Short mmCIF file of C-alpha atoms in Angstrom, two decimals:
data_model
loop_
_atom_site.label_atom_id
_atom_site.label_comp_id
_atom_site.label_asym_id
_atom_site.label_seq_id
_atom_site.Cartn_x
_atom_site.Cartn_y
_atom_site.Cartn_z
CA MET A 1 76.73 -72.71 251.61
CA ALA A 2 75.07 -71.83 248.19
CA ALA A 3 71.38 -71.22 248.42
CA ARG A 4 69.34 -73.67 246.47
CA ILE A 5 66.77 -72.49 244.15
CA GLU A 6 63.44 -73.93 244.47
CA MET A 7 60.68 -73.75 241.78
CA ARG A 8 57.11 -74.45 242.20
CA GLY A 9 54.26 -74.09 239.81
CA VAL A 10 51.10 -75.43 238.37
CA ALA A 11 50.69 -76.42 234.92
CA ALA A 12 47.88 -74.46 233.39
CA PRO A 13 46.20 -75.94 230.23
CA LEU A 14 47.00 -73.78 227.04
CA GLN A 15 43.33 -74.21 225.94
CA PRO A 16 40.10 -73.42 227.90
CA ALA A 17 38.54 -76.37 229.30
CA GLY A 18 36.31 -78.35 226.91
CA ALA A 19 38.03 -76.80 223.86
CA THR A 20 38.92 -78.99 220.88
CA PRO A 21 42.51 -78.55 219.83
CA LEU A 22 43.01 -77.81 216.21
CA PRO A 23 44.62 -80.57 214.29
CA LEU A 24 48.34 -79.92 213.27
CA PRO A 25 49.05 -80.14 209.67
CA ALA A 26 50.65 -83.35 208.48
CA ARG A 27 51.91 -82.56 204.96
CA PHE A 28 53.61 -79.64 203.17
CA SER A 29 55.40 -78.89 199.88
CA GLY A 30 57.73 -76.18 198.55
CA TYR A 31 61.15 -75.54 196.91
CA ALA A 32 64.33 -76.62 198.79
CA ALA A 33 66.49 -74.92 196.00
CA ILE A 34 65.86 -72.55 193.14
CA PHE A 35 67.69 -73.01 189.96
CA GLY A 36 69.58 -69.95 188.79
CA ALA A 37 69.36 -67.90 192.01
CA THR A 38 72.46 -66.92 193.93
CA ASP A 39 72.15 -67.70 197.54
CA LEU A 40 73.60 -65.90 200.48
CA ALA A 41 76.83 -67.88 200.33
CA GLY A 42 77.42 -66.90 196.55
CA ASP A 43 76.41 -70.42 195.30
CA ARG A 44 74.03 -70.78 192.25
CA ILE A 45 72.57 -74.29 191.57
CA GLU A 46 72.24 -75.20 187.90
CA PRO A 47 69.34 -77.24 186.57
CA GLY A 48 69.99 -80.75 186.73
CA ALA A 49 72.41 -80.61 189.59
CA PHE A 50 70.41 -83.03 191.77
CA ALA A 51 69.60 -85.61 188.85
CA ALA A 52 72.38 -88.08 189.72
CA SER A 53 71.75 -87.90 193.46
CA LEU A 54 67.99 -88.41 193.14
CA ALA A 55 68.42 -91.40 190.90
CA ALA A 56 70.64 -93.00 193.42
CA ARG A 57 68.52 -92.12 196.47
CA ARG A 58 64.96 -92.42 197.34
CA PRO A 59 63.13 -89.58 198.91
CA GLU A 60 62.94 -91.33 202.28
CA ALA A 61 66.55 -91.83 202.34
CA VAL A 62 67.04 -88.05 202.28
CA ARG A 63 66.67 -86.81 205.93
CA MET A 64 64.18 -84.24 207.01
CA LEU A 65 65.76 -82.23 209.74
CA TRP A 66 65.07 -79.34 211.99
CA GLN A 67 67.67 -76.45 211.39
CA HIS A 68 70.21 -78.80 209.89
CA ASP A 69 70.61 -80.65 213.23
CA PRO A 70 71.15 -84.50 212.61
CA ALA A 71 70.00 -85.16 216.02
CA ARG A 72 66.52 -83.68 215.29
CA PRO A 73 64.60 -85.48 212.37
CA ILE A 74 61.13 -84.24 212.22
CA GLY A 75 59.46 -86.25 209.35
CA ARG A 76 60.08 -87.81 206.04
CA TRP A 77 60.08 -86.69 202.59
CA ILE A 78 57.45 -88.44 200.39
CA ASP A 79 58.71 -86.90 197.02
CA ILE A 80 61.76 -84.92 195.82
CA ALA A 81 62.08 -84.00 192.16
CA GLU A 82 63.75 -81.45 189.96
CA ASP A 83 61.32 -79.21 187.72
CA ARG A 84 61.89 -76.07 185.72
CA THR A 85 61.90 -73.89 188.96
CA GLY A 86 64.27 -75.96 191.21
CA LEU A 87 64.05 -78.84 193.76
CA LYS A 88 60.48 -79.43 194.66
CA VAL A 89 59.73 -81.42 197.84
CA LEU A 90 56.62 -82.93 199.38
CA GLY A 91 57.09 -83.93 203.05
CA GLU A 92 55.17 -85.28 206.07
CA PHE A 93 55.72 -84.20 209.66
CA ALA A 94 56.21 -87.10 212.15
CA LEU A 95 53.49 -86.03 214.39
CA ASP A 96 54.07 -88.85 216.82
CA THR A 97 57.32 -87.33 217.85
CA ALA A 98 57.72 -84.31 219.92
CA GLY A 99 60.01 -82.58 217.20
CA GLY A 100 57.61 -83.41 214.48
CA ARG A 101 54.63 -81.88 216.56
CA GLU A 102 56.85 -78.74 217.37
CA ALA A 103 57.81 -78.23 213.75
CA ALA A 104 54.28 -78.69 212.64
CA ALA A 105 52.98 -76.25 215.22
CA LEU A 106 55.65 -73.56 214.35
CA ALA A 107 54.85 -73.86 210.50
CA ALA A 108 51.06 -73.56 211.25
CA ALA A 109 51.72 -70.47 213.33
CA GLY A 110 53.68 -68.97 210.43
CA ALA A 111 57.02 -68.87 212.45
CA VAL A 112 58.86 -71.07 210.14
CA ASP A 113 58.60 -71.51 206.38
CA GLY A 114 62.10 -71.88 205.01
CA LEU A 115 63.85 -74.73 203.51
CA SER A 116 67.55 -75.43 203.09
CA ILE A 117 69.59 -78.24 201.70
CA GLY A 118 72.54 -80.18 203.07
CA PHE A 119 74.73 -81.62 200.47
CA ARG A 120 78.15 -82.60 199.12
CA THR A 121 79.33 -80.81 196.00
CA LYS A 122 80.46 -83.18 193.38
CA LEU A 123 81.20 -80.73 190.53
CA ALA A 124 81.21 -76.87 190.70
CA ARG A 125 82.47 -74.28 188.16
CA ARG A 126 83.72 -70.76 188.85
CA GLY A 127 80.94 -68.30 188.96
CA ASP A 128 80.60 -64.65 187.58
CA GLY A 129 79.50 -61.45 188.93
CA GLY A 130 77.97 -61.97 192.39
CA THR A 131 78.15 -65.64 192.05
CA ARG A 132 81.17 -67.46 193.70
CA ARG A 133 80.33 -71.05 192.41
CA ARG A 134 77.93 -72.64 190.05
CA LEU A 135 76.94 -76.02 191.47
CA VAL A 136 76.60 -78.43 188.59
CA THR A 137 76.33 -81.75 190.44
CA ILE A 138 75.07 -81.98 193.94
CA ASP A 139 75.02 -85.03 196.31
CA LEU A 140 71.74 -84.43 198.35
CA TRP A 141 71.97 -85.49 201.99
CA GLU A 142 69.22 -83.67 203.76
CA VAL A 143 66.62 -80.93 203.45
CA SER A 144 65.86 -78.98 206.62
CA LEU A 145 63.02 -76.81 207.80
CA VAL A 146 64.74 -73.50 208.75
CA THR A 147 64.02 -70.10 210.07
CA PHE A 148 66.40 -68.26 207.54
CA PRO A 149 66.86 -70.03 204.30
CA MET A 150 70.07 -69.28 202.26
CA GLN A 151 67.86 -68.86 199.22
CA GLU A 152 65.02 -66.39 199.96
CA ARG A 153 62.60 -68.22 197.80
CA ALA A 154 63.25 -71.56 199.21
CA ARG A 155 59.88 -71.86 201.12
CA PHE A 156 57.27 -74.23 201.90
CA SER A 157 53.47 -74.21 202.25
CA LEU A 158 51.13 -76.41 204.50
CA PHE A 159 48.35 -78.52 202.99
CA ALA A 160 45.00 -77.70 204.63
#
């Protein structure tokens, strides 16, 4: 007969008694994609690549996911727009969910600050040099908070 493993423990508070917990950040902004920068997969996104997708889909319809996992939504996008630099996003953590609180806490601790996009390529052209593809038209489905973004400069910052 196999031995049964028993576990016993006492949950200890993470904060000293009487300490007031620090509020988690609710909002953040950053760039989910940088125009003209070749990512680790060899793709380079051209300016205007998101225009048709953004015209057809409201920011709230683009999902905010944790590490590209569709089973782990963590908040919502308030604004998504192209500017000269790339795809700028403004988001809000769903602090009333465990996933939203976890993501906010990890962001506040500096453990996660990357952004990454989930998309369908509509039009791509052959790249040159170290670029495999030039993405001309993209259908944006989701923007994820990630540990390791494909584009090094795709990062976000928290609002105080």
